């Protein structure tokens, strides 16, 4: 556009091209100076006037250098010299706008990049905090059950040593499976139910004929995925409030089915609403499961509990 304008005013093509190359190269260099400097210096709001003054100074330098260079080359062309002098103010205004525009774009770009990096750091920090809390929640699953199992083994050693030995083997298998599950956040329903069966076998040794369990599932749900070690604390909660408050046989029912894009798990146990009070302890149970589901799926509506006709029901829905 610069060269075309000069050519339109009647100057030769070569002269117009040289003028355009010299002037635009100086503006480009000035813009690069501004852009590269602002990469390492982010001005505050009170410093914007300094940026404007700096752009104005660079404009004057570029115009002065171009005037000195071009008039030196074409000093014998009076028409060109006169046109150049009269166009100085236009050249300065256009140059100032271009250099200042480059500065504004550089500030915006660098600000956006800083914000993006800050968001990435924030996201990474939140991810690490989330993983740490998830790990902490999962680590809380075992101690209560482990202590009860060891107490039961201790009680069985004197009276029924064979059952105590069997319970040690079952506990070993259960803990070995738990260690393997630590490597994966999600497992298939089939794997989770197999692991749950190990837990139930241990509990049957503890409670004998009083504990009956029934596990039903839809075959199509076997490959659906859910958080590892999700069912065990729920079933432990069902056993706790089912057997501790009653004296007869108790049946714990675990069901799994596919509902649209969810894996729905239902755990039912009998309870006495008049005597079923929270026992002393951490109160981890369902609260920990709810928190874990929120950390994984950012939803608070995936677990539901209700008590009807002396049957306590826990329903968990896992998005697929």
PDB file of C-alpha atoms in Angstrom:
ATOM      1  CA  UNK A   1       0.000   0.000   0.000  1.00  0.00           C
ATOM      2  CA  UNK A   2       2.872   2.334   0.803  1.00  0.00           C
ATOM      3  CA  UNK A   3       4.592   1.725  -2.539  1.00  0.00           C
ATOM      4  CA  UNK A   4       1.318   1.841  -4.452  1.00  0.00           C
ATOM      5  CA  UNK A   5       0.454   5.221  -2.953  1.00  0.00           C
ATOM      6  CA  UNK A   6       3.786   6.717  -3.996  1.00  0.00           C
ATOM      7  CA  UNK A   7       3.472   5.225  -7.470  1.00  0.00           C
ATOM      8  CA  UNK A   8      -0.051   6.686  -7.729  1.00  0.00           C
ATOM      9  CA  UNK A   9       1.413  10.111  -6.851  1.00  0.00           C
ATOM     10  CA  UNK A  10       3.656   9.843  -9.906  1.00  0.00           C
ATOM     11  CA  UNK A  11       6.965   8.535  -8.591  1.00  0.00           C
ATOM     12  CA  UNK A  12       8.932   5.782 -10.310  1.00  0.00           C
ATOM     13  CA  UNK A  13       8.358   2.176  -9.296  1.00  0.00           C
ATOM     14  CA  UNK A  14      11.925   1.762  -8.000  1.00  0.00           C
ATOM     15  CA  UNK A  15      11.766   4.919  -5.896  1.00  0.00           C
ATOM     16  CA  UNK A  16       8.367   3.964  -4.484  1.00  0.00           C
ATOM     17  CA  UNK A  17       9.602   0.451  -3.649  1.00  0.00           C
ATOM     18  CA  UNK A  18      12.758   1.701  -1.901  1.00  0.00           C
ATOM     19  CA  UNK A  19      10.744   4.195   0.173  1.00  0.00           C
ATOM     20  CA  UNK A  20       8.281   1.487   1.157  1.00  0.00           C
ATOM     21  CA  UNK A  21      10.981  -1.052   2.073  1.00  0.00           C
ATOM     22  CA  UNK A  22      13.002   1.405   4.198  1.00  0.00           C
ATOM     23  CA  UNK A  23       9.988   2.879   6.017  1.00  0.00           C
ATOM     24  CA  UNK A  24       8.218  -0.435   6.654  1.00  0.00           C
ATOM     25  CA  UNK A  25      11.423  -2.199   7.726  1.00  0.00           C
ATOM     26  CA  UNK A  26      12.058   0.487  10.342  1.00  0.00           C
ATOM     27  CA  UNK A  27       8.458   0.206  11.585  1.00  0.00           C
ATOM     28  CA  UNK A  28       8.826  -3.584  11.711  1.00  0.00           C
ATOM     29  CA  UNK A  29      12.030  -3.336  13.742  1.00  0.00           C
ATOM     30  CA  UNK A  30      10.414  -0.865  16.149  1.00  0.00           C
ATOM     31  CA  UNK A  31       7.392  -3.164  16.544  1.00  0.00           C
ATOM     32  CA  UNK A  32       9.650  -6.168  17.202  1.00  0.00           C
ATOM     33  CA  UNK A  33      11.518  -4.202  19.872  1.00  0.00           C
ATOM     34  CA  UNK A  34       8.200  -3.430  21.588  1.00  0.00           C
ATOM     35  CA  UNK A  35       6.871  -6.973  21.241  1.00  0.00           C
ATOM     36  CA  UNK A  36      10.006  -8.737  22.479  1.00  0.00           C
ATOM     37  CA  UNK A  37      10.454  -6.352  25.398  1.00  0.00           C
ATOM     38  CA  UNK A  38       6.858  -6.851  26.551  1.00  0.00           C
ATOM     39  CA  UNK A  39       7.414 -10.621  26.596  1.00  0.00           C
ATOM     40  CA  UNK A  40       9.642 -10.133  29.643  1.00  0.00           C
ATOM     41  CA  UNK A  41       7.987  -7.073  31.142  1.00  0.00           C
ATOM     42  CA  UNK A  42       4.309  -6.934  32.035  1.00  0.00           C
ATOM     43  CA  UNK A  43       3.361  -3.328  32.824  1.00  0.00           C
ATOM     44  CA  UNK A  44       0.891  -2.435  35.521  1.00  0.00           C
ATOM     45  CA  UNK A  45      -2.044  -0.120  34.910  1.00  0.00           C
ATOM     46  CA  UNK A  46      -0.044   2.857  36.144  1.00  0.00           C
ATOM     47  CA  UNK A  47       2.721   2.045  33.621  1.00  0.00           C
ATOM     48  CA  UNK A  48       0.593   2.206  30.456  1.00  0.00           C
ATOM     49  CA  UNK A  49       1.471   5.853  29.918  1.00  0.00           C
ATOM     50  CA  UNK A  50       5.130   4.835  29.883  1.00  0.00           C
ATOM     51  CA  UNK A  51       4.390   2.286  27.145  1.00  0.00           C
ATOM     52  CA  UNK A  52       2.641   4.966  25.075  1.00  0.00           C
ATOM     53  CA  UNK A  53       5.576   7.344  25.531  1.00  0.00           C
ATOM     54  CA  UNK A  54       7.985   4.591  24.570  1.00  0.00           C
ATOM     55  CA  UNK A  55       5.994   3.865  21.386  1.00  0.00           C
ATOM     56  CA  UNK A  56       6.004   7.575  20.569  1.00  0.00           C
ATOM     57  CA  UNK A  57       9.802   7.704  21.015  1.00  0.00           C
ATOM     58  CA  UNK A  58      10.279   4.669  18.755  1.00  0.00           C
ATOM     59  CA  UNK A  59       8.041   6.328  16.162  1.00  0.00           C
ATOM     60  CA  UNK A  60      10.183   9.481  16.172  1.00  0.00           C
ATOM     61  CA  UNK A  61      13.360   7.390  15.840  1.00  0.00           C
ATOM     62  CA  UNK A  62      11.985   5.374  12.907  1.00  0.00           C
ATOM     63  CA  UNK A  63      10.729   8.514  11.116  1.00  0.00           C
ATOM     64  CA  UNK A  64      14.039  10.318  11.703  1.00  0.00           C
ATOM     65  CA  UNK A  65      16.098   7.381  10.400  1.00  0.00           C
ATOM     66  CA  UNK A  66      13.855   6.930   7.362  1.00  0.00           C
ATOM     67  CA  UNK A  67      14.003  10.692   6.615  1.00  0.00           C
ATOM     68  CA  UNK A  68      17.787  10.717   6.908  1.00  0.00           C
ATOM     69  CA  UNK A  69      18.207   7.590   4.744  1.00  0.00           C
ATOM     70  CA  UNK A  70      15.715   8.422   1.978  1.00  0.00           C
ATOM     71  CA  UNK A  71      16.617  12.078   1.619  1.00  0.00           C
ATOM     72  CA  UNK A  72      20.260  11.057   1.430  1.00  0.00           C
ATOM     73  CA  UNK A  73      19.415   8.674  -1.433  1.00  0.00           C
ATOM     74  CA  UNK A  74      17.114  11.054  -3.330  1.00  0.00           C
ATOM     75  CA  UNK A  75      18.347  14.506  -2.298  1.00  0.00           C
ATOM     76  CA  UNK A  76      18.606  15.515  -5.967  1.00  0.00           C
ATOM     77  CA  UNK A  77      14.881  14.957  -6.555  1.00  0.00           C
ATOM     78  CA  UNK A  78      13.216  18.185  -5.364  1.00  0.00           C
ATOM     79  CA  UNK A  79       9.668  16.900  -5.893  1.00  0.00           C
ATOM     80  CA  UNK A  80      10.323  13.778  -3.820  1.00  0.00           C
ATOM     81  CA  UNK A  81      11.964  15.846  -1.048  1.00  0.00           C
ATOM     82  CA  UNK A  82       8.997  18.238  -0.937  1.00  0.00           C
ATOM     83  CA  UNK A  83       6.426  15.406  -0.882  1.00  0.00           C
ATOM     84  CA  UNK A  84       8.405  13.558   1.787  1.00  0.00           C
ATOM     85  CA  UNK A  85       8.581  16.616   4.063  1.00  0.00           C
ATOM     86  CA  UNK A  86       4.859  17.262   3.688  1.00  0.00           C
ATOM     87  CA  UNK A  87       4.066  13.609   4.451  1.00  0.00           C
ATOM     88  CA  UNK A  88       6.155  13.424   7.639  1.00  0.00           C
ATOM     89  CA  UNK A  89       3.164  14.010   9.924  1.00  0.00           C
ATOM     90  CA  UNK A  90       1.173  11.257   8.149  1.00  0.00           C
ATOM     91  CA  UNK A  91       4.125   8.853   8.314  1.00  0.00           C
ATOM     92  CA  UNK A  92       4.541   9.605  12.031  1.00  0.00           C
ATOM     93  CA  UNK A  93       0.824   9.097  12.798  1.00  0.00           C
ATOM     94  CA  UNK A  94       0.607   5.828  10.873  1.00  0.00           C
ATOM     95  CA  UNK A  95       3.841   4.581  12.461  1.00  0.00           C
ATOM     96  CA  UNK A  96       2.660   5.516  15.954  1.00  0.00           C
ATOM     97  CA  UNK A  97      -0.634   3.694  15.424  1.00  0.00           C
ATOM     98  CA  UNK A  98       1.137   0.572  14.130  1.00  0.00           C
ATOM     99  CA  UNK A  99       3.740   0.469  16.894  1.00  0.00           C
ATOM    100  CA  UNK A 100       1.183   1.203  19.626  1.00  0.00           C
ATOM    101  CA  UNK A 101      -1.167  -1.384  18.155  1.00  0.00           C
ATOM    102  CA  UNK A 102       1.649  -3.937  18.288  1.00  0.00           C
ATOM    103  CA  UNK A 103       2.237  -3.025  21.944  1.00  0.00           C
ATOM    104  CA  UNK A 104      -1.470  -3.441  22.794  1.00  0.00           C
ATOM    105  CA  UNK A 105      -1.655  -6.807  21.014  1.00  0.00           C
ATOM    106  CA  UNK A 106       1.522  -7.954  22.768  1.00  0.00           C
ATOM    107  CA  UNK A 107       0.155  -7.002  26.180  1.00  0.00           C
ATOM    108  CA  UNK A 108      -3.128  -8.790  25.479  1.00  0.00           C
ATOM    109  CA  UNK A 109      -1.388 -11.885  24.145  1.00  0.00           C
ATOM    110  CA  UNK A 110       1.044 -12.083  27.072  1.00  0.00           C
ATOM    111  CA  UNK A 111      -1.795 -11.546  29.549  1.00  0.00           C
ATOM    112  CA  UNK A 112      -3.819 -14.349  27.973  1.00  0.00           C
ATOM    113  CA  UNK A 113      -0.786 -16.635  28.036  1.00  0.00           C
ATOM    114  CA  UNK A 114      -0.162 -15.835  31.709  1.00  0.00           C
ATOM    115  CA  UNK A 115      -3.805 -16.528  32.520  1.00  0.00           C
ATOM    116  CA  UNK A 116      -3.648 -19.806  30.611  1.00  0.00           C
ATOM    117  CA  UNK A 117      -0.513 -20.877  32.497  1.00  0.00           C
ATOM    118  CA  UNK A 118      -2.086 -19.866  35.802  1.00  0.00           C
ATOM    119  CA  UNK A 119      -5.199 -21.891  34.957  1.00  0.00           C
ATOM    120  CA  UNK A 120      -3.037 -24.875  34.062  1.00  0.00           C
ATOM    121  CA  UNK A 121      -1.142 -24.583  37.338  1.00  0.00           C
ATOM    122  CA  UNK A 122      -4.417 -24.222  39.235  1.00  0.00           C
ATOM    123  CA  UNK A 123      -5.910 -27.220  37.443  1.00  0.00           C
ATOM    124  CA  UNK A 124      -2.806 -29.277  38.145  1.00  0.00           C
ATOM    125  CA  UNK A 125      -2.842 -28.268  41.809  1.00  0.00           C
ATOM    126  CA  UNK A 126      -6.542 -29.152  42.066  1.00  0.00           C
ATOM    127  CA  UNK A 127      -5.894 -32.483  40.347  1.00  0.00           C
ATOM    128  CA  UNK A 128      -3.082 -33.317  42.769  1.00  0.00           C
ATOM    129  CA  UNK A 129      -5.239 -32.281  45.739  1.00  0.00           C
ATOM    130  CA  UNK A 130      -8.128 -34.360  44.383  1.00  0.00           C
ATOM    131  CA  UNK A 131      -5.919 -37.416  43.897  1.00  0.00           C
ATOM    132  CA  UNK A 132      -4.467 -36.984  47.377  1.00  0.00           C
ATOM    133  CA  UNK A 133      -7.944 -36.800  48.923  1.00  0.00           C
ATOM    134  CA  UNK A 134      -9.125 -39.801  46.902  1.00  0.00           C
ATOM    135  CA  UNK A 135      -6.092 -41.761  48.062  1.00  0.00           C
ATOM    136  CA  UNK A 136      -6.779 -40.726  51.644  1.00  0.00           C
ATOM    137  CA  UNK A 137     -10.429 -41.786  51.343  1.00  0.00           C
ATOM    138  CA  UNK A 138      -9.434 -45.154  49.938  1.00  0.00           C
ATOM    139  CA  UNK A 139      -6.853 -45.680  52.673  1.00  0.00           C
ATOM    140  CA  UNK A 140      -9.602 -45.241  55.270  1.00  0.00           C
ATOM    141  CA  UNK A 141     -11.525 -48.214  53.923  1.00  0.00           C
ATOM    142  CA  UNK A 142      -9.434 -50.932  55.521  1.00  0.00           C
ATOM    143  CA  UNK A 143      -8.503 -50.182  59.163  1.00  0.00           C
ATOM    144  CA  UNK A 144     -11.959 -50.624  60.741  1.00  0.00           C
ATOM    145  CA  UNK A 145     -12.638 -53.883  58.913  1.00  0.00           C
ATOM    146  CA  UNK A 146      -9.081 -55.111  59.477  1.00  0.00           C
ATOM    147  CA  UNK A 147      -9.225 -54.507  63.229  1.00  0.00           C
ATOM    148  CA  UNK A 148     -12.552 -56.341  63.510  1.00  0.00           C
ATOM    149  CA  UNK A 149     -11.185 -59.269  61.496  1.00  0.00           C
ATOM    150  CA  UNK A 150      -8.069 -59.515  63.671  1.00  0.00           C
ATOM    151  CA  UNK A 151     -10.226 -59.432  66.820  1.00  0.00           C
ATOM    152  CA  UNK A 152     -12.382 -62.223  65.406  1.00  0.00           C
ATOM    153  CA  UNK A 153      -9.298 -64.288  64.519  1.00  0.00           C
ATOM    154  CA  UNK A 154      -7.985 -63.765  68.045  1.00  0.00           C
ATOM    155  CA  UNK A 155     -11.296 -64.979  69.496  1.00  0.00           C
ATOM    156  CA  UNK A 156     -11.380 -68.039  67.216  1.00  0.00           C
ATOM    157  CA  UNK A 157      -7.810 -69.206  67.800  1.00  0.00           C
ATOM    158  CA  UNK A 158      -8.558 -70.842  71.147  1.00  0.00           C
ATOM    159  CA  UNK A 159     -12.016 -72.277  70.420  1.00  0.00           C
ATOM    160  CA  UNK A 160     -11.995 -72.985  66.674  1.00  0.00           C
ATOM    161  CA  UNK A 161      -8.412 -72.934  65.342  1.00  0.00           C
ATOM    162  CA  UNK A 162      -9.378 -74.329  61.930  1.00  0.00           C
ATOM    163  CA  UNK A 163     -11.832 -71.480  61.338  1.00  0.00           C
ATOM    164  CA  UNK A 164      -9.223 -68.999  62.551  1.00  0.00           C
ATOM    165  CA  UNK A 165      -6.700 -70.408  60.059  1.00  0.00           C
ATOM    166  CA  UNK A 166      -9.313 -70.246  57.281  1.00  0.00           C
ATOM    167  CA  UNK A 167     -10.115 -66.651  58.158  1.00  0.00           C
ATOM    168  CA  UNK A 168      -6.411 -65.724  58.021  1.00  0.00           C
ATOM    169  CA  UNK A 169      -6.170 -67.159  54.496  1.00  0.00           C
ATOM    170  CA  UNK A 170      -9.317 -65.298  53.436  1.00  0.00           C
ATOM    171  CA  UNK A 171      -8.066 -62.058  54.952  1.00  0.00           C
ATOM    172  CA  UNK A 172      -4.753 -62.515  53.140  1.00  0.00           C
ATOM    173  CA  UNK A 173      -6.533 -62.988  49.798  1.00  0.00           C
ATOM    174  CA  UNK A 174      -8.731 -59.963  50.446  1.00  0.00           C
ATOM    175  CA  UNK A 175      -5.827 -57.672  51.332  1.00  0.00           C
ATOM    176  CA  UNK A 176      -3.794 -58.928  48.368  1.00  0.00           C
ATOM    177  CA  UNK A 177      -6.694 -58.061  46.076  1.00  0.00           C
ATOM    178  CA  UNK A 178      -6.984 -54.665  47.731  1.00  0.00           C
ATOM    179  CA  UNK A 179      -3.321 -53.919  46.993  1.00  0.00           C
ATOM    180  CA  UNK A 180      -3.852 -54.801  43.335  1.00  0.00           C
ATOM    181  CA  UNK A 181      -6.862 -52.503  43.179  1.00  0.00           C
ATOM    182  CA  UNK A 182      -4.750 -49.585  44.432  1.00  0.00           C
ATOM    183  CA  UNK A 183      -3.183 -49.475  40.968  1.00  0.00           C
ATOM    184  CA  UNK A 184      -6.511 -48.710  39.263  1.00  0.00           C
ATOM    185  CA  UNK A 185      -9.124 -46.106  40.093  1.00  0.00           C
ATOM    186  CA  UNK A 186     -11.837 -47.988  38.185  1.00  0.00           C
ATOM    187  CA  UNK A 187     -12.574 -51.708  37.866  1.00  0.00           C
ATOM    188  CA  UNK A 188     -15.259 -53.786  36.165  1.00  0.00           C
ATOM    189  CA  UNK A 189     -18.396 -54.813  38.066  1.00  0.00           C
ATOM    190  CA  UNK A 190     -17.330 -58.455  37.811  1.00  0.00           C
ATOM    191  CA  UNK A 191     -13.988 -57.732  39.509  1.00  0.00           C
ATOM    192  CA  UNK A 192     -15.654 -55.640  42.197  1.00  0.00           C
ATOM    193  CA  UNK A 193     -18.195 -58.364  43.008  1.00  0.00           C
ATOM    194  CA  UNK A 194     -15.467 -61.022  43.160  1.00  0.00           C
ATOM    195  CA  UNK A 195     -13.564 -58.855  45.630  1.00  0.00           C
ATOM    196  CA  UNK A 196     -16.746 -58.233  47.603  1.00  0.00           C
ATOM    197  CA  UNK A 197     -17.273 -62.008  47.843  1.00  0.00           C
ATOM    198  CA  UNK A 198     -13.900 -62.344  49.588  1.00  0.00           C
ATOM    199  CA  UNK A 199     -15.025 -59.772  52.129  1.00  0.00           C
ATOM    200  CA  UNK A 200     -18.362 -61.532  52.685  1.00  0.00           C
ATOM    201  CA  UNK A 201     -16.628 -64.894  53.207  1.00  0.00           C
ATOM    202  CA  UNK A 202     -14.617 -63.313  56.018  1.00  0.00           C
ATOM    203  CA  UNK A 203     -17.708 -61.780  57.583  1.00  0.00           C
ATOM    204  CA  UNK A 204     -19.511 -65.145  57.495  1.00  0.00           C
ATOM    205  CA  UNK A 205     -16.731 -66.615  59.605  1.00  0.00           C
ATOM    206  CA  UNK A 206     -17.221 -63.761  62.076  1.00  0.00           C
ATOM    207  CA  UNK A 207     -21.013 -63.904  62.276  1.00  0.00           C
ATOM    208  CA  UNK A 208     -21.667 -67.536  61.328  1.00  0.00           C
ATOM    209  CA  UNK A 209     -25.213 -68.526  60.385  1.00  0.00           C
ATOM    210  CA  UNK A 210     -26.569 -65.082  61.310  1.00  0.00           C
ATOM    211  CA  UNK A 211     -25.282 -63.532  58.070  1.00  0.00           C
ATOM    212  CA  UNK A 212     -26.928 -64.424  54.776  1.00  0.00           C
ATOM    213  CA  UNK A 213     -26.121 -62.618  51.532  1.00  0.00           C
ATOM    214  CA  UNK A 214     -27.726 -62.512  48.121  1.00  0.00           C
ATOM    215  CA  UNK A 215     -25.996 -60.979  45.096  1.00  0.00           C
ATOM    216  CA  UNK A 216     -27.916 -60.477  41.852  1.00  0.00           C
ATOM    217  CA  UNK A 217     -26.806 -58.776  38.676  1.00  0.00           C
ATOM    218  CA  UNK A 218     -27.694 -58.372  35.040  1.00  0.00           C
ATOM    219  CA  UNK A 219     -25.216 -60.223  32.842  1.00  0.00           C
ATOM    220  CA  UNK A 220     -24.899 -57.216  30.547  1.00  0.00           C
ATOM    221  CA  UNK A 221     -23.460 -55.182  33.430  1.00  0.00           C
ATOM    222  CA  UNK A 222     -20.331 -57.287  33.991  1.00  0.00           C
ATOM    223  CA  UNK A 223     -18.079 -55.067  31.903  1.00  0.00           C
ATOM    224  CA  UNK A 224     -19.395 -51.754  33.239  1.00  0.00           C
ATOM    225  CA  UNK A 225     -16.898 -49.847  35.350  1.00  0.00           C
ATOM    226  CA  UNK A 226     -17.110 -48.373  38.825  1.00  0.00           C
ATOM    227  CA  UNK A 227     -14.654 -46.951  41.372  1.00  0.00           C
ATOM    228  CA  UNK A 228     -12.554 -49.673  42.988  1.00  0.00           C
ATOM    229  CA  UNK A 229     -13.503 -50.696  46.551  1.00  0.00           C
ATOM    230  CA  UNK A 230     -16.837 -48.883  46.341  1.00  0.00           C
ATOM    231  CA  UNK A 231     -19.139 -51.708  47.439  1.00  0.00           C
ATOM    232  CA  UNK A 232     -17.172 -53.009  50.432  1.00  0.00           C
ATOM    233  CA  UNK A 233     -17.712 -50.022  52.777  1.00  0.00           C
ATOM    234  CA  UNK A 234     -21.406 -49.843  51.793  1.00  0.00           C
ATOM    235  CA  UNK A 235     -21.918 -53.540  52.536  1.00  0.00           C
ATOM    236  CA  UNK A 236     -19.897 -53.154  55.743  1.00  0.00           C
ATOM    237  CA  UNK A 237     -22.267 -50.362  56.736  1.00  0.00           C
ATOM    238  CA  UNK A 238     -25.234 -52.635  55.955  1.00  0.00           C
ATOM    239  CA  UNK A 239     -23.796 -55.433  58.087  1.00  0.00           C
ATOM    240  CA  UNK A 240     -23.031 -53.028  60.909  1.00  0.00           C
ATOM    241  CA  UNK A 241     -26.566 -51.673  61.175  1.00  0.00           C
ATOM    242  CA  UNK A 242     -28.203 -54.953  60.198  1.00  0.00           C
ATOM    243  CA  UNK A 243     -26.534 -57.396  62.586  1.00  0.00           C
ATOM    244  CA  UNK A 244     -25.576 -55.136  65.488  1.00  0.00           C
ATOM    245  CA  UNK A 245     -29.193 -54.159  66.162  1.00  0.00           C
ATOM    246  CA  UNK A 246     -30.799 -57.584  65.720  1.00  0.00           C
ATOM    247  CA  UNK A 247     -30.411 -61.064  67.207  1.00  0.00           C
ATOM    248  CA  UNK A 248     -31.722 -63.295  64.418  1.00  0.00           C
ATOM    249  CA  UNK A 249     -30.554 -64.113  60.930  1.00  0.00           C
ATOM    250  CA  UNK A 250     -29.969 -61.093  58.695  1.00  0.00           C
ATOM    251  CA  UNK A 251     -29.995 -61.079  54.912  1.00  0.00           C
ATOM    252  CA  UNK A 252     -27.951 -58.511  53.004  1.00  0.00           C
ATOM    253  CA  UNK A 253     -29.102 -58.087  49.393  1.00  0.00           C
ATOM    254  CA  UNK A 254     -26.816 -56.614  46.730  1.00  0.00           C
ATOM    255  CA  UNK A 255     -28.227 -55.960  43.264  1.00  0.00           C
ATOM    256  CA  UNK A 256     -26.716 -54.492  40.102  1.00  0.00           C
ATOM    257  CA  UNK A 257     -28.505 -53.472  36.927  1.00  0.00           C
ATOM    258  CA  UNK A 258     -28.059 -51.252  33.884  1.00  0.00           C
ATOM    259  CA  UNK A 259     -30.294 -48.183  33.743  1.00  0.00           C
ATOM    260  CA  UNK A 260     -29.770 -46.066  30.621  1.00  0.00           C
ATOM    261  CA  UNK A 261     -26.208 -44.698  30.916  1.00  0.00           C
ATOM    262  CA  UNK A 262     -25.781 -45.691  34.558  1.00  0.00           C
ATOM    263  CA  UNK A 263     -24.722 -48.727  36.546  1.00  0.00           C
ATOM    264  CA  UNK A 264     -27.201 -48.862  39.430  1.00  0.00           C
ATOM    265  CA  UNK A 265     -26.177 -50.661  42.624  1.00  0.00           C
ATOM    266  CA  UNK A 266     -28.736 -51.373  45.347  1.00  0.00           C
ATOM    267  CA  UNK A 267     -27.790 -52.634  48.822  1.00  0.00           C
ATOM    268  CA  UNK A 268     -30.526 -53.537  51.308  1.00  0.00           C
ATOM    269  CA  UNK A 269     -30.374 -54.593  54.945  1.00  0.00           C
ATOM    270  CA  UNK A 270     -32.913 -54.859  57.791  1.00  0.00           C
ATOM    271  CA  UNK A 271     -32.646 -52.413  60.654  1.00  0.00           C
ATOM    272  CA  UNK A 272     -34.459 -51.315  63.770  1.00  0.00           C
ATOM    273  CA  UNK A 273     -35.249 -47.579  63.395  1.00  0.00           C
ATOM    274  CA  UNK A 274     -35.718 -47.235  67.167  1.00  0.00           C
ATOM    275  CA  UNK A 275     -32.323 -48.545  68.187  1.00  0.00           C
ATOM    276  CA  UNK A 276     -30.153 -47.972  65.128  1.00  0.00           C
ATOM    277  CA  UNK A 277     -27.901 -45.152  66.321  1.00  0.00           C
ATOM    278  CA  UNK A 278     -24.502 -44.125  64.940  1.00  0.00           C
ATOM    279  CA  UNK A 279     -21.767 -45.997  66.749  1.00  0.00           C
ATOM    280  CA  UNK A 280     -18.624 -44.313  67.963  1.00  0.00           C
ATOM    281  CA  UNK A 281     -15.938 -44.032  65.345  1.00  0.00           C
ATOM    282  CA  UNK A 282     -14.997 -41.953  62.329  1.00  0.00           C
ATOM    283  CA  UNK A 283     -18.402 -42.037  60.686  1.00  0.00           C
ATOM    284  CA  UNK A 284     -16.630 -42.652  57.380  1.00  0.00           C
ATOM    285  CA  UNK A 285     -19.084 -45.083  55.678  1.00  0.00           C
ATOM    286  CA  UNK A 286     -21.578 -43.481  53.347  1.00  0.00           C
ATOM    287  CA  UNK A 287     -20.181 -39.981  53.887  1.00  0.00           C
ATOM    288  CA  UNK A 288     -16.817 -41.095  52.503  1.00  0.00           C
ATOM    289  CA  UNK A 289     -18.498 -42.779  49.532  1.00  0.00           C
ATOM    290  CA  UNK A 290     -20.503 -39.644  48.762  1.00  0.00           C
ATOM    291  CA  UNK A 291     -17.373 -37.488  48.916  1.00  0.00           C
ATOM    292  CA  UNK A 292     -15.456 -39.915  46.707  1.00  0.00           C
ATOM    293  CA  UNK A 293     -18.207 -39.923  44.068  1.00  0.00           C
ATOM    294  CA  UNK A 294     -18.238 -36.133  44.096  1.00  0.00           C
ATOM    295  CA  UNK A 295     -14.464 -35.981  43.540  1.00  0.00           C
ATOM    296  CA  UNK A 296     -14.699 -38.443  40.649  1.00  0.00           C
ATOM    297  CA  UNK A 297     -17.840 -37.175  38.910  1.00  0.00           C
ATOM    298  CA  UNK A 298     -18.465 -33.671  40.382  1.00  0.00           C
ATOM    299  CA  UNK A 299     -22.022 -34.677  41.314  1.00  0.00           C
ATOM    300  CA  UNK A 300     -23.819 -35.003  44.640  1.00  0.00           C
ATOM    301  CA  UNK A 301     -26.885 -36.903  43.413  1.00  0.00           C
ATOM    302  CA  UNK A 302     -25.277 -40.293  42.747  1.00  0.00           C
ATOM    303  CA  UNK A 303     -26.022 -41.875  46.140  1.00  0.00           C
ATOM    304  CA  UNK A 304     -29.455 -42.196  47.736  1.00  0.00           C
ATOM    305  CA  UNK A 305     -30.526 -43.746  51.042  1.00  0.00           C
ATOM    306  CA  UNK A 306     -33.970 -44.473  52.438  1.00  0.00           C
ATOM    307  CA  UNK A 307     -35.595 -46.582  55.141  1.00  0.00           C
ATOM    308  CA  UNK A 308     -38.980 -48.219  54.612  1.00  0.00           C
ATOM    309  CA  UNK A 309     -40.670 -51.100  56.466  1.00  0.00           C
ATOM    310  CA  UNK A 310     -37.551 -51.731  58.566  1.00  0.00           C
ATOM    311  CA  UNK A 311     -35.462 -52.128  55.406  1.00  0.00           C
ATOM    312  CA  UNK A 312     -32.620 -49.701  54.812  1.00  0.00           C
ATOM    313  CA  UNK A 313     -31.741 -49.215  51.131  1.00  0.00           C
ATOM    314  CA  UNK A 314     -28.657 -47.609  49.631  1.00  0.00           C
ATOM    315  CA  UNK A 315     -28.716 -46.867  45.893  1.00  0.00           C
ATOM    316  CA  UNK A 316     -25.609 -45.805  44.019  1.00  0.00           C
ATOM    317  CA  UNK A 317     -25.607 -44.764  40.348  1.00  0.00           C
ATOM    318  CA  UNK A 318     -22.322 -44.788  38.464  1.00  0.00           C
ATOM    319  CA  UNK A 319     -22.268 -42.815  35.161  1.00  0.00           C
ATOM    320  CA  UNK A 320     -20.885 -44.797  32.227  1.00  0.00           C
TER     321      UNK A 320
END
